[in-house]
Short mmCIF file of C-alpha atoms (C1' of nucleotides) in Angstrom, two decimals:
data_model
loop_
_atom_site.label_atom_id
_atom_site.label_comp_id
_atom_site.label_asym_id
_atom_site.label_seq_id
_atom_site.Cartn_x
_atom_site.Cartn_y
_atom_site.Cartn_z
CA MET A 1 -21.92 -3.51 -9.62
CA ARG A 2 -21.03 -1.82 -12.59
CA TRP A 3 -19.45 1.18 -13.61
CA ASP A 4 -22.61 3.53 -14.63
CA SER A 5 -24.81 1.68 -11.71
CA LEU A 6 -22.17 4.04 -9.12
CA GLU A 7 -23.26 7.13 -10.23
CA GLN A 8 -26.72 6.34 -8.89
CA GLU A 9 -25.98 5.19 -5.64
CA GLN A 10 -27.39 6.95 -2.60
CA CYS A 11 -23.94 7.79 -0.94
CA SER A 12 -21.87 10.63 -2.03
CA VAL A 13 -19.10 8.35 -1.35
CA ALA A 14 -19.98 6.04 -3.96
CA ARG A 15 -20.57 8.88 -6.72
CA THR A 16 -17.73 10.65 -6.23
CA VAL A 17 -15.93 7.82 -6.79
CA ALA A 18 -17.62 7.28 -10.06
CA VAL A 19 -16.19 10.40 -10.73
CA ILE A 20 -12.07 9.98 -9.54
CA GLY A 21 -12.29 6.63 -7.78
CA ASP A 22 -9.56 5.15 -10.77
CA ARG A 23 -5.90 5.82 -10.01
CA TRP A 24 -5.53 7.99 -13.34
CA SER A 25 -7.96 10.34 -12.78
CA LEU A 26 -6.98 11.11 -9.42
CA LEU A 27 -3.51 11.46 -11.09
CA ILE A 28 -4.93 13.37 -13.69
CA LEU A 29 -6.20 15.88 -11.09
CA ARG A 30 -3.31 15.72 -9.28
CA ASP A 31 -1.36 17.24 -11.96
CA CYS A 32 -4.24 19.79 -13.36
CA PHE A 33 -3.37 21.40 -9.71
CA LEU A 34 0.37 21.44 -10.39
CA ARG A 35 -0.94 23.52 -13.62
CA VAL A 36 -0.53 20.82 -16.20
CA ARG A 37 -3.39 21.51 -19.03
CA ARG A 38 -2.30 19.91 -21.99
CA PHE A 39 -2.06 16.33 -23.56
CA GLU A 40 1.04 15.36 -24.18
CA GLU A 41 2.24 17.21 -21.04
CA PHE A 42 0.00 14.93 -18.95
CA GLN A 43 1.25 12.04 -20.73
CA SER A 44 4.46 12.33 -20.61
CA ARG A 45 4.26 13.23 -16.76
CA LEU A 46 2.10 10.57 -15.72
CA GLY A 47 3.44 7.64 -18.03
CA VAL A 48 -0.37 6.83 -18.87
CA THR A 49 -1.19 5.03 -22.41
CA ARG A 50 -2.55 8.03 -24.63
CA HIS A 51 -5.47 5.56 -24.93
CA ILE A 52 -6.51 5.59 -21.58
CA LEU A 53 -5.71 9.36 -21.32
CA ALA A 54 -8.21 10.14 -23.55
CA ASP A 55 -10.69 8.15 -22.39
CA ARG A 56 -10.53 9.48 -18.46
CA LEU A 57 -9.98 13.63 -19.98
CA LYS A 58 -12.93 13.07 -21.75
CA LYS A 59 -14.59 11.38 -18.88
CA LEU A 60 -13.43 13.96 -16.57
CA VAL A 61 -14.83 17.09 -19.56
CA SER A 62 -18.63 15.06 -19.23
CA PHE A 63 -18.40 15.13 -15.38
CA GLY A 64 -17.64 19.04 -15.76
CA VAL A 65 -14.51 18.57 -13.48
CA LEU A 66 -12.14 19.97 -16.42
CA ARG A 67 -13.22 22.06 -19.50
CA ARG A 68 -11.31 21.73 -23.05
CA ALA A 69 -10.42 24.96 -24.52
CA PRO A 70 -9.02 25.88 -27.27
CA TYR A 71 -5.71 27.70 -26.83
CA GLN A 72 -4.46 28.12 -30.93
CA VAL A 73 -6.33 27.42 -34.24
CA ASN A 74 -4.25 26.23 -37.33
CA PRO A 75 -4.06 23.54 -36.34
CA THR A 76 -6.97 23.90 -33.38
CA ARG A 77 -5.78 22.37 -30.27
CA HIS A 78 -7.56 22.23 -26.66
CA GLU A 79 -6.30 22.38 -22.85
CA TYR A 80 -7.92 21.13 -20.40
CA ILE A 81 -8.83 23.29 -17.30
CA LEU A 82 -10.41 22.78 -13.87
CA THR A 83 -13.72 24.14 -13.92
CA GLN A 84 -15.13 25.29 -10.07
CA LYS A 85 -16.69 22.15 -9.65
CA GLY A 86 -13.24 20.62 -10.27
CA LEU A 87 -11.46 23.04 -8.23
CA ASP A 88 -13.49 22.15 -4.99
CA LEU A 89 -11.74 19.01 -5.30
CA TYR A 90 -8.82 20.36 -3.87
CA PRO A 91 -9.29 19.36 -0.38
CA VAL A 92 -9.65 16.09 -1.78
CA VAL A 93 -6.32 16.07 -3.39
CA MET A 94 -4.92 17.55 -0.49
CA ALA A 95 -5.99 14.86 2.26
CA ILE A 96 -4.86 12.54 -0.18
CA VAL A 97 -1.10 14.22 -0.14
CA HIS A 98 -1.67 15.04 3.36
CA TRP A 99 -2.27 11.85 4.21
CA GLY A 100 1.05 9.94 1.59
CA ASP A 101 3.07 12.86 3.37
CA THR A 102 2.02 11.48 6.65
CA HIS A 103 1.89 7.41 6.24
CA MET A 104 4.05 6.79 2.56
CA VAL A 105 7.17 8.60 2.83
CA ASP A 106 10.74 7.05 2.31
CA GLU A 107 13.22 8.26 4.67
CA ARG A 108 14.19 11.11 2.61
CA GLY A 109 11.16 12.70 3.83
CA ARG A 110 7.82 14.43 2.06
CA PRO A 111 8.37 15.29 -1.86
CA LEU A 112 6.66 18.83 -1.77
CA LEU A 113 6.13 21.34 0.18
CA HIS A 114 2.80 23.74 0.35
CA GLU A 115 2.97 27.38 1.43
CA HIS A 116 0.05 29.23 2.28
CA LYS A 117 0.12 32.55 0.05
CA ASN A 118 -2.11 34.39 2.80
CA CYS A 119 0.04 33.86 6.05
CA GLY A 120 3.12 32.82 3.96
CA LYS A 121 4.10 29.63 5.87
CA MET A 122 4.38 26.04 4.45
CA PHE A 123 1.43 24.34 6.30
CA ASP A 124 -0.63 21.11 6.42
CA PRO A 125 -3.97 21.08 5.79
CA VAL A 126 -6.30 19.95 8.80
CA MET A 127 -9.96 18.74 8.09
CA VAL A 128 -12.14 21.36 10.59
CA CYS A 129 -15.86 21.48 11.68
CA SER A 130 -17.37 24.33 9.75
CA GLU A 131 -19.52 24.88 12.97
CA CYS A 132 -16.68 24.93 15.96
CA GLY A 133 -13.85 25.12 13.69
CA GLU A 134 -12.13 21.83 15.67
CA PRO A 135 -10.51 19.69 13.78
CA ILE A 136 -12.18 16.34 13.07
CA ILE A 137 -11.93 13.44 14.28
CA ALA A 138 -13.91 9.75 12.89
CA LYS A 139 -14.79 8.78 16.65
CA GLU A 140 -16.29 12.58 17.21
CA VAL A 141 -18.87 12.36 14.13
CA HIS A 142 -22.03 10.84 14.51
CA VAL A 143 -24.14 10.17 11.50
CA HIS A 144 -27.84 10.50 10.79
CA ALA A 145 -29.85 10.01 7.53
CA GLY A 146 -30.08 13.12 5.73
CA PRO A 147 -33.15 13.97 3.15
CA GLY A 148 -31.62 12.05 0.29
CA ALA A 149 -31.66 9.02 2.13
CA ALA A 150 -34.95 6.77 2.03
CA THR A 151 -36.51 7.67 5.67
CA GLY A 152 -34.80 5.47 8.60
CA THR A 153 -32.10 5.29 10.89
CA ALA A 154 -28.15 4.38 9.60
CA GLU A 155 -28.67 1.08 10.52
CA GLU A 156 -31.44 1.02 8.83
CA ILE A 157 -30.16 2.71 5.31
CA ALA A 158 -27.49 -0.10 5.73
CA ALA A 159 -29.97 -2.84 6.13
CA ARG A 160 -32.09 -1.43 2.76
CA GLU A 161 -28.66 -1.38 1.15
CA ALA A 162 -28.03 -4.92 2.02
CA ALA A 163 -31.73 -5.93 0.93
CA ARG A 164 -30.79 -4.50 -1.93
CA ALA A 165 -27.47 -6.08 -2.84
CA ARG A 166 -28.78 -9.25 -2.49
CA MET B 1 3.00 2.01 -15.69
CA ARG B 2 1.76 -1.02 -13.23
CA TRP B 3 0.06 -0.48 -9.86
CA ASP B 4 3.60 -1.76 -8.15
CA SER B 5 5.47 0.99 -9.56
CA LEU B 6 3.08 3.48 -7.97
CA GLU B 7 4.01 2.92 -4.52
CA GLN B 8 7.96 3.81 -5.46
CA GLU B 9 6.51 7.47 -6.83
CA GLN B 10 8.18 9.83 -5.57
CA CYS B 11 4.69 11.78 -5.29
CA SER B 12 2.47 11.47 -2.03
CA VAL B 13 -0.70 11.31 -4.17
CA ALA B 14 1.03 8.53 -6.60
CA ARG B 15 1.63 6.76 -2.91
CA THR B 16 -1.43 6.94 -1.47
CA VAL B 17 -3.12 6.13 -5.29
CA ALA B 18 -1.29 2.62 -4.79
CA VAL B 19 -3.47 1.88 -1.49
CA ILE B 20 -6.88 3.66 -2.09
CA GLY B 21 -6.84 4.27 -5.92
CA ASP B 22 -9.22 1.86 -7.43
CA ARG B 23 -13.00 1.59 -6.01
CA TRP B 24 -13.44 -0.89 -3.60
CA SER B 25 -10.78 0.15 -1.62
CA LEU B 26 -12.83 3.44 -1.11
CA LEU B 27 -16.13 2.06 -0.83
CA ILE B 28 -14.18 -0.67 1.75
CA LEU B 29 -13.35 2.33 3.87
CA ARG B 30 -15.94 4.12 3.86
CA ASP B 31 -18.26 1.11 5.80
CA CYS B 32 -15.68 0.52 7.61
CA PHE B 33 -16.37 4.16 9.26
CA LEU B 34 -19.71 3.28 9.32
CA ARG B 35 -18.61 0.80 11.60
CA VAL B 36 -18.95 -2.45 8.98
CA ARG B 37 -16.04 -4.98 10.39
CA ARG B 38 -17.02 -8.62 8.75
CA PHE B 39 -16.61 -10.47 5.42
CA GLU B 40 -20.09 -10.86 4.52
CA GLU B 41 -21.27 -7.20 5.84
CA PHE B 42 -19.43 -5.85 3.46
CA GLN B 43 -20.11 -7.97 0.55
CA SER B 44 -23.69 -7.84 1.16
CA ARG B 45 -23.52 -3.85 1.31
CA LEU B 46 -21.21 -3.27 -1.50
CA GLY B 47 -22.41 -6.40 -4.20
CA VAL B 48 -18.62 -6.50 -4.70
CA THR B 49 -17.86 -10.13 -5.77
CA ARG B 50 -16.47 -12.23 -2.74
CA HIS B 51 -12.87 -12.38 -4.90
CA ILE B 52 -12.24 -9.04 -4.94
CA LEU B 53 -13.36 -7.98 -1.59
CA ALA B 54 -11.04 -11.19 -0.27
CA ASP B 55 -8.30 -9.41 -2.25
CA ARG B 56 -8.87 -5.81 -1.76
CA LEU B 57 -9.39 -6.49 2.71
CA LYS B 58 -6.05 -8.37 1.95
CA LYS B 59 -4.42 -5.68 0.72
CA LEU B 60 -5.65 -2.92 2.61
CA VAL B 61 -4.35 -4.55 5.66
CA SER B 62 -0.65 -5.30 4.30
CA PHE B 63 -0.63 -2.21 3.80
CA GLY B 64 -1.26 -1.33 7.45
CA VAL B 65 -4.57 0.37 7.12
CA LEU B 66 -6.70 -2.52 8.54
CA ARG B 67 -6.13 -5.27 10.74
CA ARG B 68 -7.47 -8.57 11.16
CA ALA B 69 -8.33 -9.42 14.43
CA PRO B 70 -10.12 -12.67 15.83
CA TYR B 71 -13.47 -12.31 17.17
CA GLN B 72 -14.42 -15.57 18.00
CA VAL B 73 -13.11 -19.41 17.85
CA ASN B 74 -14.45 -22.32 16.67
CA PRO B 75 -14.45 -22.08 14.34
CA THR B 76 -11.87 -19.02 14.40
CA ARG B 77 -13.68 -15.89 12.65
CA HIS B 78 -12.10 -12.53 11.86
CA GLU B 79 -12.94 -9.13 11.74
CA TYR B 80 -11.56 -5.89 9.58
CA ILE B 81 -10.63 -2.89 12.03
CA LEU B 82 -9.24 0.34 11.21
CA THR B 83 -5.72 1.14 12.40
CA GLN B 84 -4.65 4.40 13.36
CA LYS B 85 -2.99 4.57 10.01
CA GLY B 86 -6.67 3.92 8.00
CA LEU B 87 -8.15 5.84 10.93
CA ASP B 88 -6.24 8.58 9.28
CA LEU B 89 -7.63 8.42 6.24
CA TYR B 90 -11.00 9.85 7.50
CA PRO B 91 -9.89 13.36 5.88
CA VAL B 92 -9.91 11.49 2.87
CA VAL B 93 -13.39 9.98 3.00
CA MET B 94 -14.78 13.07 4.44
CA ALA B 95 -13.40 15.57 1.94
CA ILE B 96 -14.68 12.63 -0.48
CA VAL B 97 -18.25 12.64 1.05
CA HIS B 98 -18.80 16.21 0.98
CA TRP B 99 -17.45 16.98 -2.28
CA GLY B 100 -20.14 14.45 -3.24
CA ASP B 101 -22.95 16.05 -0.88
CA THR B 102 -22.15 19.29 -3.29
CA HIS B 103 -21.80 18.64 -6.92
CA MET B 104 -23.33 14.78 -6.92
CA VAL B 105 -26.68 14.69 -5.12
CA ASP B 106 -29.87 14.80 -6.50
CA GLU B 107 -32.98 17.09 -6.14
CA ARG B 108 -33.52 14.91 -2.57
CA GLY B 109 -30.65 16.28 -1.23
CA ARG B 110 -27.56 14.34 0.62
CA PRO B 111 -28.11 11.15 1.63
CA LEU B 112 -25.99 11.39 5.19
CA LEU B 113 -25.54 14.24 7.77
CA HIS B 114 -22.73 14.42 9.94
CA GLU B 115 -23.18 15.69 13.54
CA HIS B 116 -19.95 16.87 15.37
CA LYS B 117 -20.34 15.38 19.19
CA ASN B 118 -17.93 17.91 20.57
CA CYS B 119 -20.74 21.00 18.99
CA GLY B 120 -23.50 18.89 18.58
CA LYS B 121 -24.29 20.59 15.70
CA MET B 122 -24.78 19.33 11.57
CA PHE B 123 -21.20 20.50 9.98
CA ASP B 124 -19.50 20.18 7.16
CA PRO B 125 -15.70 19.31 6.66
CA VAL B 126 -13.88 22.20 5.78
CA MET B 127 -10.20 21.95 5.08
CA VAL B 128 -7.95 24.84 6.51
CA CYS B 129 -4.41 26.02 7.09
CA SER B 130 -2.43 24.40 10.07
CA GLU B 131 -1.08 27.36 10.43
CA CYS B 132 -3.24 30.27 10.18
CA GLY B 133 -6.48 28.30 10.24
CA GLU B 134 -7.93 30.10 6.96
CA PRO B 135 -9.61 27.95 4.38
CA ILE B 136 -7.45 26.50 1.99
CA ILE B 137 -7.73 27.42 -1.89
CA ALA B 138 -6.17 25.99 -4.34
CA LYS B 139 -5.19 28.91 -6.08
CA GLU B 140 -3.58 30.61 -2.59
CA VAL B 141 -1.35 27.77 -2.57
CA HIS B 142 2.43 27.69 -3.48
CA VAL B 143 4.27 24.32 -4.09
CA HIS B 144 7.98 23.92 -3.28
CA ALA B 145 10.54 21.07 -3.54
CA GLY B 146 10.48 18.98 -0.65
CA PRO B 147 13.67 17.15 1.40
CA GLY B 148 11.90 13.91 -0.49
CA ALA B 149 12.17 15.32 -4.18
CA ALA B 150 15.64 15.16 -5.94
CA THR B 151 16.77 18.86 -5.58
CA GLY B 152 15.21 21.31 -7.97
CA THR B 153 11.84 23.49 -8.27
CA ALA B 154 8.61 21.96 -8.68
CA GLU B 155 9.38 22.79 -12.91
CA GLU B 156 12.36 20.89 -12.75
CA ILE B 157 11.28 18.00 -10.85
CA ALA B 158 8.22 17.57 -13.19
CA ALA B 159 10.73 18.14 -16.11
CA ARG B 160 12.76 15.48 -14.71
CA GLU B 161 9.47 13.11 -14.41
CA ALA B 162 8.25 14.22 -17.85
CA ALA B 163 12.03 12.83 -18.90
CA ARG B 164 11.91 9.40 -16.69
CA ALA B 165 8.11 8.60 -18.37
CA ARG B 166 10.09 9.32 -21.81
"C1'" DA C 1 8.48 20.11 -52.95
"C1'" DC C 2 9.78 17.38 -49.49
"C1'" DC C 3 11.05 16.09 -45.06
"C1'" DA C 4 11.06 16.65 -39.68
"C1'" DT C 5 8.51 17.90 -35.64
"C1'" DA C 6 4.77 19.09 -32.50
"C1'" DT C 7 0.11 18.27 -30.66
"C1'" DA C 8 -3.85 15.48 -30.10
"C1'" DG C 9 -5.54 12.14 -30.57
"C1'" DT C 10 -7.42 6.38 -32.45
"C1'" DT C 11 -6.87 1.74 -33.49
"C1'" DC C 12 -4.85 -2.80 -32.53
"C1'" DT C 13 -3.61 -7.11 -29.73
"C1'" DA C 14 -2.19 -9.39 -25.77
"C1'" DA C 15 -1.97 -9.04 -21.14
"C1'" DA C 16 -4.27 -7.92 -16.70
"C1'" DA C 17 -8.43 -7.24 -14.02
"C1'" DT C 18 -13.15 -7.85 -12.70
"C1'" DA C 19 -18.06 -10.20 -12.62
"C1'" DG C 20 -20.74 -14.07 -11.66
"C1'" DA C 21 -21.54 -18.06 -10.14
"C1'" DA C 22 -20.93 -22.25 -7.59
"C1'" DC C 23 -17.82 -24.47 -4.34
"C1'" DT C 24 -15.16 -25.44 -0.08
"C1'" DG C 25 -14.27 -26.03 4.91
"C1'" DT C 26 -15.34 -25.52 9.77
"C1'" DC C 27 -18.16 -25.15 13.10
"C1'" DA C 28 -22.90 -25.16 16.36
"C1'" DA C 29 -27.82 -25.73 16.37
"C1'" DA C 30 -31.89 -28.10 14.96
"C1'" DT D 1 -27.73 -36.00 9.79
"C1'" DT D 2 -28.81 -31.71 7.64
"C1'" DT D 3 -29.09 -26.98 7.70
"C1'" DG D 4 -27.24 -22.76 7.90
"C1'" DA D 5 -23.54 -18.80 8.78
"C1'" DC D 6 -19.70 -17.49 8.04
"C1'" DA D 7 -14.87 -16.36 5.39
"C1'" DG D 8 -13.48 -17.58 1.97
"C1'" DT D 9 -11.36 -20.29 -3.07
"C1'" DT D 10 -11.86 -21.18 -7.72
"C1'" DC D 11 -13.63 -21.22 -12.15
"C1'" DT D 12 -14.60 -19.20 -16.45
"C1'" DA D 13 -16.33 -15.21 -19.57
"C1'" DT D 14 -16.06 -10.72 -19.94
"C1'" DT D 15 -14.07 -5.95 -19.39
"C1'" DT D 16 -10.49 -2.84 -19.10
"C1'" DT D 17 -6.18 -2.00 -19.59
"C1'" DA D 18 -0.73 -1.62 -21.16
"C1'" DG D 19 2.34 -0.86 -24.72
"C1'" DA D 20 2.79 -0.34 -29.27
"C1'" DA D 21 1.79 2.01 -33.83
"C1'" DC D 22 -0.53 4.42 -37.23
"C1'" DT D 23 -3.48 8.97 -38.11
"C1'" DA D 24 -4.52 13.90 -38.98
"C1'" DT D 25 -3.39 18.77 -39.05
"C1'" DA D 26 -0.14 22.73 -39.67
"C1'" DT D 27 4.52 24.51 -39.38
"C1'" DG D 28 9.14 25.22 -40.22
"C1'" DG D 29 13.14 24.38 -42.66
"C1'" DT D 30 16.23 22.61 -46.79
#
DNA sequence: ACCATATAGTTCTAAAATAGAACTGTCAAA
DNA sequence: TTTGACAGTTCTATTTTAGAACTATATGGT
């Protein structure tokens, strides 16, 4: 399977992974949420090669996650700003941060704390059910085929996917 | 920067990306949450090469996200099961699914629907503040240095990171 | 006029990762 | 004894990435 073909997969994970499923894109996004906007700043903070950075920024722009906006003329220079589509990735980034904070910290503890301006407290992100508000646990979720799936149960879909892959 | 050095970064995103920051690991995890457990099933569903699959499963086991458990003898065969550390990645996967459902679906709509067994309804995952329960928006969050950061403000940390990368 | 600096890239080669296919080993069942 | 299922491993060709150098445009200093 090639990168390009991921976008056309009938799975939302696969389609999202086509956008953010490489380490540099995720690290660039992290920095975007920390208000980093410019090429040089991304480059020096991340230590990514300029070549790859240019490529990833271009991709993120083409996916509509970032937009490239001029911030001066003579010479014209641009910065990279999260679109609404990009801002909507915040839960993804926060979920990743929280998992890292829980499972990958060293003895010194978490590197960053997050304050919720609304309530003024340091918080952890919690994923809850939009209907009942309870935290979501994998075992308490049942999966159904949606309209975007070819008809059938999750098992049938799995079987089709398997057949297609062969 | 090399893959190995990511783990030692002082950022939880970077450390998490060392584990799940490639497309195959994320797709393998998606399948794990859909109850896929065996090598052949991952391989046929994902279309990943056997070489890469073996490598990623080994990595996920070594990170403690999956465990390799025997399910028969003669010949001994193993399956891959999410550990608690792996189950804790559910919010990450769900956040990714939800973003894909929102921004990457085609005209037919989302491929899968999720039912919360507790309340019996189809739901979307929502990320909320652990303290006040309100949904989290990027602009309403302020970042502070935590104990695992070298001392200083987020800006100073950024400056240090930049200096280190140079 | 000349040089250094800042910013945002592009280009080049070597090294690493991945794709795709074939092969290995173990055992059960036909 | 042959076939098939399962879980890998090995091989070569292709693609991607790392690392460094180079380009382009303009400002500001001497």
